Amino acid sequence: MNLYFKTLSKQTKSLCRACSVTFGSKDFSVAVEHCGSRNAHHLFEKSPRRDPLAYNNLLFEYSRNGLNHEALTLFAGLGRYGFSVDGLTLSCTLKACGCLFDQLSGKRVHCQCVKSGFLGDVSVGTSLVDMYMRTEGVRDGRKVFDEMREKNVVSWTALLAGYAQNGLHDSAVELFFQMQVKGVKPNPLTFVTVIGALANRGVVEEGSQIHTTVIKSGYESSTFVCNSLITMYSKSGGIRDARVVFDNLDSRDAVTWNSMIAGYVKNGLDLEAFRMFYLMNLAGEKLTQPLFVTLIKSCANLKKLCFARQLHCRVLRCGLEFDPNIRTALMVAYGKCTEMDDAFKMFSMMQGVRNVVSWTAMISGYLQNSAMERAVNLFCQMSREGVRPNDFTYSIILTAQPSISVLQVHAQVVKVNYDRSPTVGTAMLDAYIKTGNIKEAAKVFKLIDGKDIVTWSAMLAGYAQVGEIDGAVKIFLKLAKEGIRPNEFTFSSVIHACAGPTAAAEQGKQFHTLSIKTRLNNALCVSSALVTMYAKRGNIESANEVFKRQWERDLISWNSMISGFAQHGQGKKALQIFEDMRRKQIKMDGITFIGVISACTHVGLVDEGQRYFEMMVKDQHISPKMEHYSCMVDLYSRAGKLENAVDIINGMPFPAGAAVWRTLLAACHVRRNLELGKFAGEKLISLQPQDSAAYVLLSNIYAAAGNWQGRAVVRKLMDERKVKKEAGYSWIEVKNKTYSFLAGDRSHPMAEHIYSKLEELSFRLKDMGYQPDTNYVLHDVEDEHKAAILSQHSERIAIAFGLISTPAGTPIQIVKNLRICGDCHNVIKLISLIKRREIVVRDTNRFHHFKGGVCSCGDYW
DNA sequence: ATAGGGTTAG
């Protein structure tokens, strides 16, 4: 018989016609083996005698070989001939329905099960559960399961797998514990399924519990089960645990090695992945297709061109060069290594087998190499060649700003119904945020179906960027309410929002606490954001505490700490951090030096500042930008060396911008240098005719010199150009609420109180010999009036309010949107002495810590 | 196999 079928396979058709052999049921598996399933069907149809058993067996073979359509057709035939079906056939047919997502046929088979009395059969019941789970949500499958009289491990596993596949990972895990309570022992497949569910949920706690159950059940050395444990641990960040499982295994298969190496890649330990790969080669394990993909990805992460090329060679040697996945992975790797020519070569060789994915990968490569135009061209060409962009394509092309119009892409996205997709929607809202259109971004956000953590974080970051703290905090609370777990990026953004001037100081601390509870506080981006937040919120000690405890540091945390200390006037500490950074040979950038030079500026270390500037250019090979020149101008001019400042401007390799002139102008104001001030002011006004600060500073310089005519000219110019002076605000936070005050503000319900406090203060100040420095008043009025105007500056009102609404001895914190004036600076020093309060004022430029009559800036700011 | 979110200066 065997031989007969062997011959048959060669000339099936002709022989079939000729043959009149009766087929025994068992012979079918032989037939399928030799002829392939399709031919077996053909063979069977031609056969003069068809018995029901043979039919059933053929169906089994179809199902086993994944020929689902054939199985369904055959099942219909069974009914036509009136052949009886057995439980196995029903199960196989149900499986085919499930695989084809054909619920209609599935329901028909369900009826058959009822009619033929097989519903009580465990296998049939289980197959029904599985079919409903695949074609419908979990509800119908659950119903069948609950109605089953008898249930075994397989039924439980089917149910559990159904929950997991429908994304209900928590319920799947719960079922796992329930089945054990019912005395059903999990089998290897159960373990693999539940471990997979856990891995997709990303939690380790129950993971180790289930690991213990694996050991107790005696599957400790099952390669199948342990492979999934490795994946689970590496997905939830427990790469070390994954390695322990790996090391304890006696027999490892290709999947074991692949999972372990993929785990290292997923956790960003690409070098470790390659070490593992080396060990794998020593162990004699063969390279398989998925591992090629993983390793090539890893090359892309490492940007190691030579590794990629070596792997490319091995791909050729293994004859896998036509595998589309490997090709795409190689293209991506070349793109990441900035070898766009090589990537394009691979892409053009793919003619004929190019699909959306390879197009998208290519476009993405150009975008990463900032070749916006080429990316956009490719995007257009793709559409011309009839390849339709998918959600991935749209989400990357939206980053091609400003080469594309967000509005146009948005319109196209709506047309193809991708506007509700989380990836495309998120990319779109981010694109709107980048164009500053937060309203449109919020609209897009609302429409997105199934918002995930990335979507929420993007929206939160948007609010943080435009300084809408309340919006940011609201988003955070909302996502938490919806049961979404915030991740490190979410915390990083919300903490960033709390660094803004109007955020309550407590709020930042609360998010810090929350990040500790969720164990995300040590993530690099979170700890960096915390350093920045505390430094900006005036709590330099906490900033330093977080900085010291950081597990790892990036350039941003170093930079934040340096500029933090600089702003608080602790120049020496800023420089210590910098020297530490230099000793550890950490790569620095231009921003590091902005911090360092401004640290020197705030403590008046002119020569050191000069030295660091030279170090930046000569040792670090960082070419100075506009910002560095304004720092240098600031350094000299605050020390009163206006000539050196002018020399710097004259020696610049490009024309000085507004920032540089503004710095010089401010210095001229402090130093009362009318001539230079006029020059700088005119330059600034010509560069930024709408900048109110320019006019105000210049008119103040005229006023200070008693040149009322000059001042009037500037004022007139300001009126003509409709430039409004920015109003001076001060904020103070009392009991988690932020209060803001304008100069002369009487809108607060406690205004009476506040003003009597101010009066009381002015008496005490006079007693101490205080004389108002009326040079800081812009108005052309009598001295008496000037004093009154000074005493009503917004920061003083805020302080008075702080004094009456907080208990004695508590520190007062004020935030100002303008720079503090010299007279207020004197007054606050005295208040800190009289009232024995520590007062911290953050202006646009730096922090002033007033205590016992002195300020941390040493009157140098 | 391809994708979307974050942190730094004045």
PDB file of N, CA and C in Angstrom, chain A residues 84 155 248 259 269 354 370 397 400 411-412 424 426 443 501 631 754 757 781-782 789:
ATOM      1  N   SER A  84     -22.205   9.921   9.472  1.00  0.00           N
ATOM      2  CA  SER A  84     -22.168  10.317  10.880  1.00  0.00           C
ATOM      3  C   SER A  84     -20.811  10.945  11.192  1.00  0.00           C
ATOM      4  N   SER A 155      -9.475  22.157  28.696  1.00  0.00           N
ATOM      5  CA  SER A 155     -10.562  23.130  28.630  1.00  0.00           C
ATOM      6  C   SER A 155     -10.161  24.416  29.355  1.00  0.00           C
ATOM      7  N   ASN A 248      20.054  27.416  34.400  1.00  0.00           N
ATOM      8  CA  ASN A 248      19.633  26.175  35.062  1.00  0.00           C
ATOM      9  C   ASN A 248      19.162  25.087  34.104  1.00  0.00           C
ATOM     10  N   SER A 259      15.442  33.304  22.619  1.00  0.00           N
ATOM     11  CA  SER A 259      14.710  34.087  23.621  1.00  0.00           C
ATOM     12  C   SER A 259      15.676  34.855  24.507  1.00  0.00           C
ATOM     13  N   LEU A 269      20.646  45.627  26.318  1.00  0.00           N
ATOM     14  CA  LEU A 269      21.985  45.111  26.597  1.00  0.00           C
ATOM     15  C   LEU A 269      22.519  44.419  25.346  1.00  0.00           C
ATOM     16  N   ARG A 354       8.729  44.310  -2.746  1.00  0.00           N
ATOM     17  CA  ARG A 354       8.569  45.432  -1.823  1.00  0.00           C
ATOM     18  C   ARG A 354       7.143  45.473  -1.316  1.00  0.00           C
ATOM     19  N   SER A 370      17.681  62.687   8.730  1.00  0.00           N
ATOM     20  CA  SER A 370      17.198  64.036   8.442  1.00  0.00           C
ATOM     21  C   SER A 370      17.207  64.395   6.956  1.00  0.00           C
ATOM     22  N   ILE A 397       5.506  59.551   8.807  1.00  0.00           N
ATOM     23  CA  ILE A 397       5.565  60.677   7.871  1.00  0.00           C
ATOM     24  C   ILE A 397       5.132  61.967   8.577  1.00  0.00           C
ATOM     25  N   ALA A 400       7.801  64.334   9.634  1.00  0.00           N
ATOM     26  CA  ALA A 400       8.600  64.978   8.590  1.00  0.00           C
ATOM     27  C   ALA A 400       8.335  66.475   8.510  1.00  0.00           C
ATOM     28  N   ALA A 411      -5.985  65.122   6.708  1.00  0.00           N
ATOM     29  CA  ALA A 411      -7.132  64.897   5.821  1.00  0.00           C
ATOM     30  C   ALA A 411      -7.077  63.492   5.219  1.00  0.00           C
ATOM     31  N   GLN A 412      -5.868  63.112   4.764  1.00  0.00           N
ATOM     32  CA  GLN A 412      -5.694  61.797   4.159  1.00  0.00           C
ATOM     33  C   GLN A 412      -5.965  60.685   5.186  1.00  0.00           C
ATOM     34  N   VAL A 424      -1.222  56.377  14.870  1.00  0.00           N
ATOM     35  CA  VAL A 424      -1.355  57.511  13.959  1.00  0.00           C
ATOM     36  C   VAL A 424      -1.878  58.728  14.713  1.00  0.00           C
ATOM     37  N   THR A 426      -1.575  59.465  17.843  1.00  0.00           N
ATOM     38  CA  THR A 426      -0.532  60.021  18.705  1.00  0.00           C
ATOM     39  C   THR A 426       0.464  60.831  17.898  1.00  0.00           C
ATOM     40  N   LYS A 443      -8.214  67.914  20.276  1.00  0.00           N
ATOM     41  CA  LYS A 443      -9.326  67.369  19.488  1.00  0.00           C
ATOM     42  C   LYS A 443      -8.978  65.979  18.964  1.00  0.00           C
ATOM     43  N   PRO A 501       6.524  77.746  36.613  1.00  0.00           N
ATOM     44  CA  PRO A 501       6.445  78.736  37.688  1.00  0.00           C
ATOM     45  C   PRO A 501       5.119  78.747  38.448  1.00  0.00           C
ATOM     46  N   CYS A 631      26.366  84.616  27.130  1.00  0.00           N
ATOM     47  CA  CYS A 631      26.877  84.299  28.466  1.00  0.00           C
ATOM     48  C   CYS A 631      28.157  85.078  28.751  1.00  0.00           C
ATOM     49  N   ILE A 754      -3.432  93.077  53.808  1.00  0.00           N
ATOM     50  CA  ILE A 754      -2.130  93.076  53.145  1.00  0.00           C
ATOM     51  C   ILE A 754      -1.511  94.462  53.185  1.00  0.00           C
ATOM     52  N   LYS A 757      -0.301  95.535  56.516  1.00  0.00           N
ATOM     53  CA  LYS A 757       0.961  94.844  56.796  1.00  0.00           C
ATOM     54  C   LYS A 757       2.116  95.563  56.110  1.00  0.00           C
ATOM     55  N   VAL A 781       7.723 111.285  38.058  1.00  0.00           N
ATOM     56  CA  VAL A 781       6.902 111.855  39.135  1.00  0.00           C
ATOM     57  C   VAL A 781       7.773 112.271  40.318  1.00  0.00           C
ATOM     58  N   GLU A 782       7.099 112.882  41.306  1.00  0.00           N
ATOM     59  CA  GLU A 782       7.822 113.333  42.498  1.00  0.00           C
ATOM     60  C   GLU A 782       8.380 112.148  43.272  1.00  0.00           C
ATOM     61  N   ILE A 789       5.203 104.004  44.801  1.00  0.00           N
ATOM     62  CA  ILE A 789       5.142 103.037  43.722  1.00  0.00           C
ATOM     63  C   ILE A 789       6.019 101.819  44.037  1.00  0.00           C
TER      64      ILE A 789
END
